[in-house]
mmCIF file of C-alpha atoms in Angstrom:
data_model
loop_
_atom_site.group_PDB
_atom_site.id
_atom_site.type_symbol
_atom_site.label_atom_id
_atom_site.label_comp_id
_atom_site.label_asym_id
_atom_site.label_seq_id
_atom_site.Cartn_x
_atom_site.Cartn_y
_atom_site.Cartn_z
ATOM 1 C CA UNK A 1 -6.212 3.508 2.932
ATOM 2 C CA UNK A 2 -4.271 2.501 -0.178
ATOM 3 C CA UNK A 3 -2.235 5.144 -1.986
ATOM 4 C CA UNK A 4 -2.831 5.043 -5.738
ATOM 5 C CA UNK A 5 -1.160 8.231 -6.912
ATOM 6 C CA UNK A 6 0.749 11.044 -5.285
ATOM 7 C CA UNK A 7 2.068 14.286 -6.768
ATOM 8 C CA UNK A 8 3.552 17.339 -5.151
ATOM 9 C CA UNK A 9 0.264 19.182 -5.772
ATOM 10 C CA UNK A 10 -2.388 16.542 -5.093
ATOM 11 C CA UNK A 11 -2.536 13.632 -2.686
ATOM 12 C CA UNK A 12 -4.828 10.943 -4.006
ATOM 13 C CA UNK A 13 -5.720 7.803 -2.080
ATOM 14 C CA UNK A 14 -8.466 5.209 -2.347
ATOM 15 C CA UNK A 15 -9.870 3.542 0.750
ATOM 16 C CA UNK A 16 -10.730 -0.126 1.009
ATOM 17 C CA UNK A 17 -14.387 0.987 0.809
ATOM 18 C CA UNK A 18 -13.753 2.615 -2.560
ATOM 19 C CA UNK A 19 -13.732 6.255 -1.443
ATOM 20 C CA UNK A 20 -11.229 8.325 -3.411
ATOM 21 C CA UNK A 21 -9.605 11.120 -1.414
ATOM 22 C CA UNK A 22 -8.396 13.997 -3.589
ATOM 23 C CA UNK A 23 -6.530 16.425 -1.331
ATOM 24 C CA UNK A 24 -5.202 19.658 -2.807
ATOM 25 C CA UNK A 25 -1.675 20.334 -1.580
ATOM 26 C CA UNK A 26 -0.351 23.502 -3.208
ATOM 27 C CA UNK A 27 0.924 25.846 -0.467
ATOM 28 C CA UNK A 28 0.338 28.507 0.565
ATOM 29 C CA UNK A 29 -3.323 28.821 -0.449
ATOM 30 C CA UNK A 30 -4.083 26.078 -2.998
ATOM 31 C CA UNK A 31 -4.241 28.588 -5.840
ATOM 32 C CA UNK A 32 -5.673 26.832 -8.869
ATOM 33 C CA UNK A 33 -2.517 26.691 -10.943
ATOM 34 C CA UNK A 34 -2.441 24.819 -14.257
ATOM 35 C CA UNK A 35 -0.396 22.086 -12.555
ATOM 36 C CA UNK A 36 -2.849 21.653 -9.676
ATOM 37 C CA UNK A 37 -5.870 21.523 -11.968
ATOM 38 C CA UNK A 38 -4.171 19.104 -14.363
ATOM 39 C CA UNK A 39 -3.530 16.774 -11.424
ATOM 40 C CA UNK A 40 -7.162 17.136 -10.334
ATOM 41 C CA UNK A 41 -8.363 16.335 -13.843
ATOM 42 C CA UNK A 42 -6.235 13.163 -13.840
ATOM 43 C CA UNK A 43 -7.862 12.077 -10.568
ATOM 44 C CA UNK A 44 -11.350 12.847 -11.870
ATOM 45 C CA UNK A 45 -10.691 10.757 -14.966
ATOM 46 C CA UNK A 46 -9.575 7.829 -12.812
ATOM 47 C CA UNK A 47 -12.572 8.236 -10.498
ATOM 48 C CA UNK A 48 -14.892 8.027 -13.496
ATOM 49 C CA UNK A 49 -13.189 5.067 -15.177
ATOM 50 C CA UNK A 50 -12.384 2.954 -12.104
ATOM 51 C CA UNK A 51 -15.402 0.854 -11.134
ATOM 52 C CA UNK A 52 -13.766 0.271 -7.768
ATOM 53 C CA UNK A 53 -14.191 3.962 -6.899
ATOM 54 C CA UNK A 54 -17.603 4.478 -5.313
ATOM 55 C CA UNK A 55 -17.342 8.137 -4.330
ATOM 56 C CA UNK A 56 -15.028 11.159 -4.325
ATOM 57 C CA UNK A 57 -13.988 13.377 -1.418
ATOM 58 C CA UNK A 58 -12.269 16.667 -2.313
ATOM 59 C CA UNK A 59 -10.318 18.284 0.513
ATOM 60 C CA UNK A 60 -7.129 20.187 1.317
ATOM 61 C CA UNK A 61 -3.861 19.269 2.981
ATOM 62 C CA UNK A 62 -2.968 22.962 3.410
ATOM 63 C CA UNK A 63 -3.902 24.038 6.961
ATOM 64 C CA UNK A 64 -6.618 26.674 7.157
ATOM 65 C CA UNK A 65 -7.274 26.782 3.407
ATOM 66 C CA UNK A 66 -9.537 24.859 1.051
ATOM 67 C CA UNK A 67 -8.651 26.959 -2.001
ATOM 68 C CA UNK A 68 -8.205 30.677 -2.662
ATOM 69 C CA UNK A 69 -9.363 30.239 -6.255
ATOM 70 C CA UNK A 70 -7.741 31.112 -9.551
ATOM 71 C CA UNK A 71 -4.010 31.776 -9.661
ATOM 72 C CA UNK A 72 -4.275 35.559 -10.019
ATOM 73 C CA UNK A 73 -0.568 36.013 -10.695
ATOM 74 C CA UNK A 74 -0.802 33.595 -13.611
ATOM 75 C CA UNK A 75 -4.044 35.124 -14.904
ATOM 76 C CA UNK A 76 -2.595 38.622 -14.646
ATOM 77 C CA UNK A 77 0.490 37.600 -16.639
ATOM 78 C CA UNK A 78 -1.756 36.198 -19.369
ATOM 79 C CA UNK A 79 -3.914 39.331 -19.393
ATOM 80 C CA UNK A 80 -1.026 41.766 -19.518
ATOM 81 C CA UNK A 81 0.623 39.811 -22.344
ATOM 82 C CA UNK A 82 -2.681 39.451 -24.261
ATOM 83 C CA UNK A 83 -2.136 35.700 -24.472
ATOM 84 C CA UNK A 84 -5.742 34.748 -25.258
ATOM 85 C CA UNK A 85 -5.018 31.134 -26.309
ATOM 86 C CA UNK A 86 -3.315 30.379 -22.982
ATOM 87 C CA UNK A 87 -6.030 32.242 -21.043
ATOM 88 C CA UNK A 88 -8.717 30.283 -22.884
ATOM 89 C CA UNK A 89 -6.968 27.000 -22.066
ATOM 90 C CA UNK A 90 -6.542 27.962 -18.407
ATOM 91 C CA UNK A 91 -10.157 29.014 -17.887
ATOM 92 C CA UNK A 92 -12.081 26.614 -20.101
ATOM 93 C CA UNK A 93 -9.946 23.488 -20.356
ATOM 94 C CA UNK A 94 -8.554 23.492 -16.815
ATOM 95 C CA UNK A 95 -10.895 25.361 -14.466
ATOM 96 C CA UNK A 96 -14.233 24.620 -16.103
ATOM 97 C CA UNK A 97 -12.872 21.165 -16.873
ATOM 98 C CA UNK A 98 -12.478 20.449 -13.149
ATOM 99 C CA UNK A 99 -15.970 21.763 -12.386
ATOM 100 C CA UNK A 100 -17.495 19.782 -15.227
ATOM 101 C CA UNK A 101 -15.582 16.679 -14.147
ATOM 102 C CA UNK A 102 -17.056 16.908 -10.650
ATOM 103 C CA UNK A 103 -20.690 17.458 -11.608
ATOM 104 C CA UNK A 104 -20.622 14.923 -14.454
ATOM 105 C CA UNK A 105 -18.996 12.209 -12.332
ATOM 106 C CA UNK A 106 -21.698 9.517 -12.013
ATOM 107 C CA UNK A 107 -20.749 8.978 -8.369
ATOM 108 C CA UNK A 108 -21.339 11.060 -5.222
ATOM 109 C CA UNK A 109 -18.881 13.877 -4.536
ATOM 110 C CA UNK A 110 -18.197 15.648 -1.217
ATOM 111 C CA UNK A 111 -16.260 18.856 -0.640
ATOM 112 C CA UNK A 112 -14.693 18.806 2.832
ATOM 113 C CA UNK A 113 -14.065 22.514 3.451
ATOM 114 C CA UNK A 114 -11.654 22.979 6.345
ATOM 115 C CA UNK A 115 -10.523 26.534 5.599
ATOM 116 C CA UNK A 116 -10.870 29.566 3.346
ATOM 117 C CA UNK A 117 -12.846 28.865 0.156
ATOM 118 C CA UNK A 118 -12.662 31.981 -1.988
ATOM 119 C CA UNK A 119 -13.818 32.700 -5.552
ATOM 120 C CA UNK A 120 -12.909 29.676 -7.698
ATOM 121 C CA UNK A 121 -12.283 27.677 -4.521
ATOM 122 C CA UNK A 122 -15.864 28.347 -3.433
ATOM 123 C CA UNK A 123 -17.092 27.335 -6.889
ATOM 124 C CA UNK A 124 -15.298 23.985 -6.538
ATOM 125 C CA UNK A 125 -17.014 23.482 -3.168
ATOM 126 C CA UNK A 126 -20.369 24.253 -4.807
ATOM 127 C CA UNK A 127 -19.681 21.675 -7.528
ATOM 128 C CA UNK A 128 -19.869 18.870 -4.962
ATOM 129 C CA UNK A 129 -23.042 16.949 -4.167
ATOM 130 C CA UNK A 130 -22.509 17.703 -0.488
ATOM 131 C CA UNK A 131 -20.505 20.484 1.181
ATOM 132 C CA UNK A 132 -19.234 19.775 4.701
ATOM 133 C CA UNK A 133 -17.797 22.784 6.554
ATOM 134 C CA UNK A 134 -15.275 22.766 9.351
ATOM 135 C CA UNK A 135 -17.133 23.824 12.493
ATOM 136 C CA UNK A 136 -16.203 27.433 13.291
ATOM 137 C CA UNK A 137 -15.539 26.533 16.911
ATOM 138 C CA UNK A 138 -12.979 23.955 15.757
ATOM 139 C CA UNK A 139 -11.237 26.188 13.205
ATOM 140 C CA UNK A 140 -8.153 27.688 14.935
ATOM 141 C CA UNK A 141 -8.545 31.199 13.499
ATOM 142 C CA UNK A 142 -11.881 30.969 11.744
ATOM 143 C CA UNK A 143 -12.112 31.143 7.983
ATOM 144 C CA UNK A 144 -13.920 32.916 5.172
ATOM 145 C CA UNK A 145 -16.140 31.880 2.289
ATOM 146 C CA UNK A 146 -16.829 34.128 -0.681
ATOM 147 C CA UNK A 147 -17.376 34.675 -4.381
ATOM 148 C CA UNK A 148 -15.073 37.633 -5.002
ATOM 149 C CA UNK A 149 -14.806 37.505 -8.808
ATOM 150 C CA UNK A 150 -16.399 40.908 -9.426
ATOM 151 C CA UNK A 151 -13.923 42.544 -7.055
ATOM 152 C CA UNK A 152 -11.114 41.788 -9.517
ATOM 153 C CA UNK A 153 -13.176 42.369 -12.638
ATOM 154 C CA UNK A 154 -13.682 38.713 -13.553
ATOM 155 C CA UNK A 155 -17.082 38.134 -15.228
ATOM 156 C CA UNK A 156 -19.065 35.050 -14.278
ATOM 157 C CA UNK A 157 -19.609 32.563 -17.099
ATOM 158 C CA UNK A 158 -23.278 31.563 -17.091
ATOM 159 C CA UNK A 159 -22.239 27.979 -16.373
ATOM 160 C CA UNK A 160 -20.554 29.034 -13.127
ATOM 161 C CA UNK A 161 -23.255 31.488 -12.079
ATOM 162 C CA UNK A 162 -26.031 28.963 -12.690
ATOM 163 C CA UNK A 163 -24.077 26.330 -10.761
ATOM 164 C CA UNK A 164 -23.828 28.625 -7.732
ATOM 165 C CA UNK A 165 -27.533 29.506 -7.973
ATOM 166 C CA UNK A 166 -28.328 25.780 -8.213
ATOM 167 C CA UNK A 167 -26.448 24.962 -5.009
ATOM 168 C CA UNK A 168 -27.076 27.959 -2.740
ATOM 169 C CA UNK A 169 -30.269 29.685 -1.607
ATOM 170 C CA UNK A 170 -31.122 32.249 -4.289
ATOM 171 C CA UNK A 171 -30.812 35.224 -1.916
ATOM 172 C CA UNK A 172 -27.434 33.938 -0.746
ATOM 173 C CA UNK A 173 -26.135 33.388 -4.271
ATOM 174 C CA UNK A 174 -27.210 36.882 -5.355
ATOM 175 C CA UNK A 175 -25.666 38.494 -2.283
ATOM 176 C CA UNK A 176 -22.366 36.623 -2.565
ATOM 177 C CA UNK A 177 -22.023 37.291 -6.304
ATOM 178 C CA UNK A 178 -23.013 40.971 -6.242
ATOM 179 C CA UNK A 179 -21.268 41.982 -3.023
ATOM 180 C CA UNK A 180 -18.033 40.113 -3.865
ATOM 181 C CA UNK A 181 -17.369 40.042 -0.126
ATOM 182 C CA UNK A 182 -16.090 37.240 2.071
ATOM 183 C CA UNK A 183 -18.150 36.164 5.065
ATOM 184 C CA UNK A 184 -17.190 34.077 8.065
ATOM 185 C CA UNK A 185 -17.956 30.387 7.793
ATOM 186 C CA UNK A 186 -20.125 30.655 10.905
ATOM 187 C CA UNK A 187 -22.268 33.394 9.363
ATOM 188 C CA UNK A 188 -22.347 31.635 5.998
ATOM 189 C CA UNK A 189 -23.657 28.399 7.518
ATOM 190 C CA UNK A 190 -26.004 29.726 10.201
ATOM 191 C CA UNK A 191 -27.426 32.802 8.455
ATOM 192 C CA UNK A 192 -26.965 32.276 4.724
ATOM 193 C CA UNK A 193 -27.545 28.547 4.340
ATOM 194 C CA UNK A 194 -24.141 27.756 2.846
ATOM 195 C CA UNK A 195 -23.103 24.131 3.272
ATOM 196 C CA UNK A 196 -25.007 20.991 4.150
ATOM 197 C CA UNK A 197 -23.314 20.150 7.439
ATOM 198 C CA UNK A 198 -20.799 21.439 9.981
ATOM 199 C CA UNK A 199 -18.325 19.038 11.542
ATOM 200 C CA UNK A 200 -15.256 19.130 13.753
ATOM 201 C CA UNK A 201 -13.682 16.878 11.103
ATOM 202 C CA UNK A 202 -15.224 17.459 7.643
ATOM 203 C CA UNK A 203 -13.106 14.725 6.038
ATOM 204 C CA UNK A 204 -14.413 12.074 8.441
ATOM 205 C CA UNK A 205 -17.976 13.402 8.110
ATOM 206 C CA UNK A 206 -17.680 13.493 4.340
ATOM 207 C CA UNK A 207 -16.388 9.945 4.169
ATOM 208 C CA UNK A 208 -19.238 8.789 6.423
ATOM 209 C CA UNK A 209 -21.786 10.359 4.067
ATOM 210 C CA UNK A 210 -20.140 8.783 1.014
ATOM 211 C CA UNK A 211 -20.149 5.388 2.737
ATOM 212 C CA UNK A 212 -23.835 5.874 3.530
ATOM 213 C CA UNK A 213 -24.506 6.777 -0.102
ATOM 214 C CA UNK A 214 -22.813 3.619 -1.361
ATOM 215 C CA UNK A 215 -25.168 1.657 0.898
ATOM 216 C CA UNK A 216 -28.221 3.616 -0.265
ATOM 217 C CA UNK A 217 -27.353 3.587 -3.958
ATOM 218 C CA UNK A 218 -26.915 -0.143 -4.366
ATOM 219 C CA UNK A 219 -27.939 0.291 -7.980
ATOM 220 C CA UNK A 220 -25.282 2.726 -9.273
ATOM 221 C CA UNK A 221 -27.243 3.499 -12.431
ATOM 222 C CA UNK A 222 -30.146 4.760 -10.338
ATOM 223 C CA UNK A 223 -27.894 7.237 -8.536
ATOM 224 C CA UNK A 224 -26.206 8.198 -11.803
ATOM 225 C CA UNK A 225 -29.591 9.022 -13.314
ATOM 226 C CA UNK A 226 -30.689 11.044 -10.276
ATOM 227 C CA UNK A 227 -27.446 13.002 -10.256
ATOM 228 C CA UNK A 228 -27.673 13.670 -13.980
ATOM 229 C CA UNK A 229 -31.188 15.065 -13.566
ATOM 230 C CA UNK A 230 -30.007 17.291 -10.710
ATOM 231 C CA UNK A 231 -27.198 18.779 -12.818
ATOM 232 C CA UNK A 232 -28.860 18.442 -16.239
ATOM 233 C CA UNK A 233 -29.446 22.145 -16.877
ATOM 234 C CA UNK A 234 -25.864 23.005 -15.914
ATOM 235 C CA UNK A 235 -24.374 20.165 -17.941
ATOM 236 C CA UNK A 236 -26.346 21.231 -20.992
ATOM 237 C CA UNK A 237 -24.791 24.683 -20.733
ATOM 238 C CA UNK A 238 -21.296 23.239 -20.854
ATOM 239 C CA UNK A 239 -21.411 20.759 -23.703
ATOM 240 C CA UNK A 240 -22.274 23.112 -26.585
ATOM 241 C CA UNK A 241 -19.855 25.937 -25.787
ATOM 242 C CA UNK A 242 -18.286 25.402 -22.399
ATOM 243 C CA UNK A 243 -21.044 27.097 -20.459
ATOM 244 C CA UNK A 244 -21.509 30.445 -22.140
ATOM 245 C CA UNK A 245 -24.491 32.466 -23.304
ATOM 246 C CA UNK A 246 -21.876 34.631 -24.955
ATOM 247 C CA UNK A 247 -19.375 32.914 -27.185
ATOM 248 C CA UNK A 248 -16.002 32.097 -25.671
ATOM 249 C CA UNK A 249 -14.460 34.909 -27.703
ATOM 250 C CA UNK A 250 -17.042 37.425 -26.462
ATOM 251 C CA UNK A 251 -16.446 36.375 -22.873
ATOM 252 C CA UNK A 252 -12.681 36.548 -23.326
ATOM 253 C CA UNK A 253 -13.191 40.008 -24.783
ATOM 254 C CA UNK A 254 -14.787 41.110 -21.503
ATOM 255 C CA UNK A 255 -12.075 39.319 -19.549
ATOM 256 C CA UNK A 256 -9.286 41.075 -21.473
ATOM 257 C CA UNK A 257 -10.888 44.518 -21.387
ATOM 258 C CA UNK A 258 -8.469 47.176 -20.170
ATOM 259 C CA UNK A 259 -10.578 47.880 -17.082
ATOM 260 C CA UNK A 260 -10.358 44.193 -16.138
ATOM 261 C CA UNK A 261 -6.608 44.203 -16.728
ATOM 262 C CA UNK A 262 -6.211 47.280 -14.519
ATOM 263 C CA UNK A 263 -8.378 45.776 -11.771
ATOM 264 C CA UNK A 264 -6.452 42.504 -11.887
ATOM 265 C CA UNK A 265 -3.104 44.307 -11.783
ATOM 266 C CA UNK A 266 -4.230 46.356 -8.789
ATOM 267 C CA UNK A 267 -5.221 43.184 -6.924
ATOM 268 C CA UNK A 268 -1.925 41.484 -7.778
ATOM 269 C CA UNK A 269 -0.036 44.566 -6.564
ATOM 270 C CA UNK A 270 -1.854 44.253 -3.224
ATOM 271 C CA UNK A 271 -1.156 40.514 -2.970
ATOM 272 C CA UNK A 272 2.546 40.896 -3.758
ATOM 273 C CA UNK A 273 3.140 44.014 -1.676
ATOM 274 C CA UNK A 274 5.835 43.450 0.911
#
């Protein structure tokens, strides 16, 4: 496996078979900081432009965690300071940019989920063409999956909500969005239909699937067309206004409502309590 780029937040390597490994490495929980997402965007750009890259595998180097989602401390600081331009950049340019980069990549993408995937972290997993979960029996302490946005007062952009509905069984998507509760990976896979495969090593399983796909899709344009058709409705939501039925300003108005600020502050107080 040849290393092409390494940062302190993302490990990126490309195998001799052309599989790009993008491993998040932002302890303790791979919070989606601006720095982490900027590094991910750089990798996605290279994956798109490099003809030698045949597929992308997104994983985590942080034990027990895929990603805990948005950096709530950062978001809370932006909310409390009413810094709408920075909040808009964080949410639309960085976070939605990563999601858009994954689903618009004309190559197969796997999310190898080996630990907690919460909120925005779960959305990233859903943005892959295949989600491989760490087998619950092989996870040292078990792990949780969930879409907890409503618990901290964060409204779903239509782009994100439609993406989740596209990738999960409708009953599962509705339950996970409305309940805002985490469920065990075992329950999520066996009872709710989350994920395409369980494996004792999701990275190895994901790479095997990507290798298989490069054999199947010998005509890259054929796969590109099929993938575009799969994601077409979601992609069309993003291009005009970054995935909103409401305008960005309307959505930011909901996001910066005082009740949302209070809910976010309460969650941050819990997270930072000693």
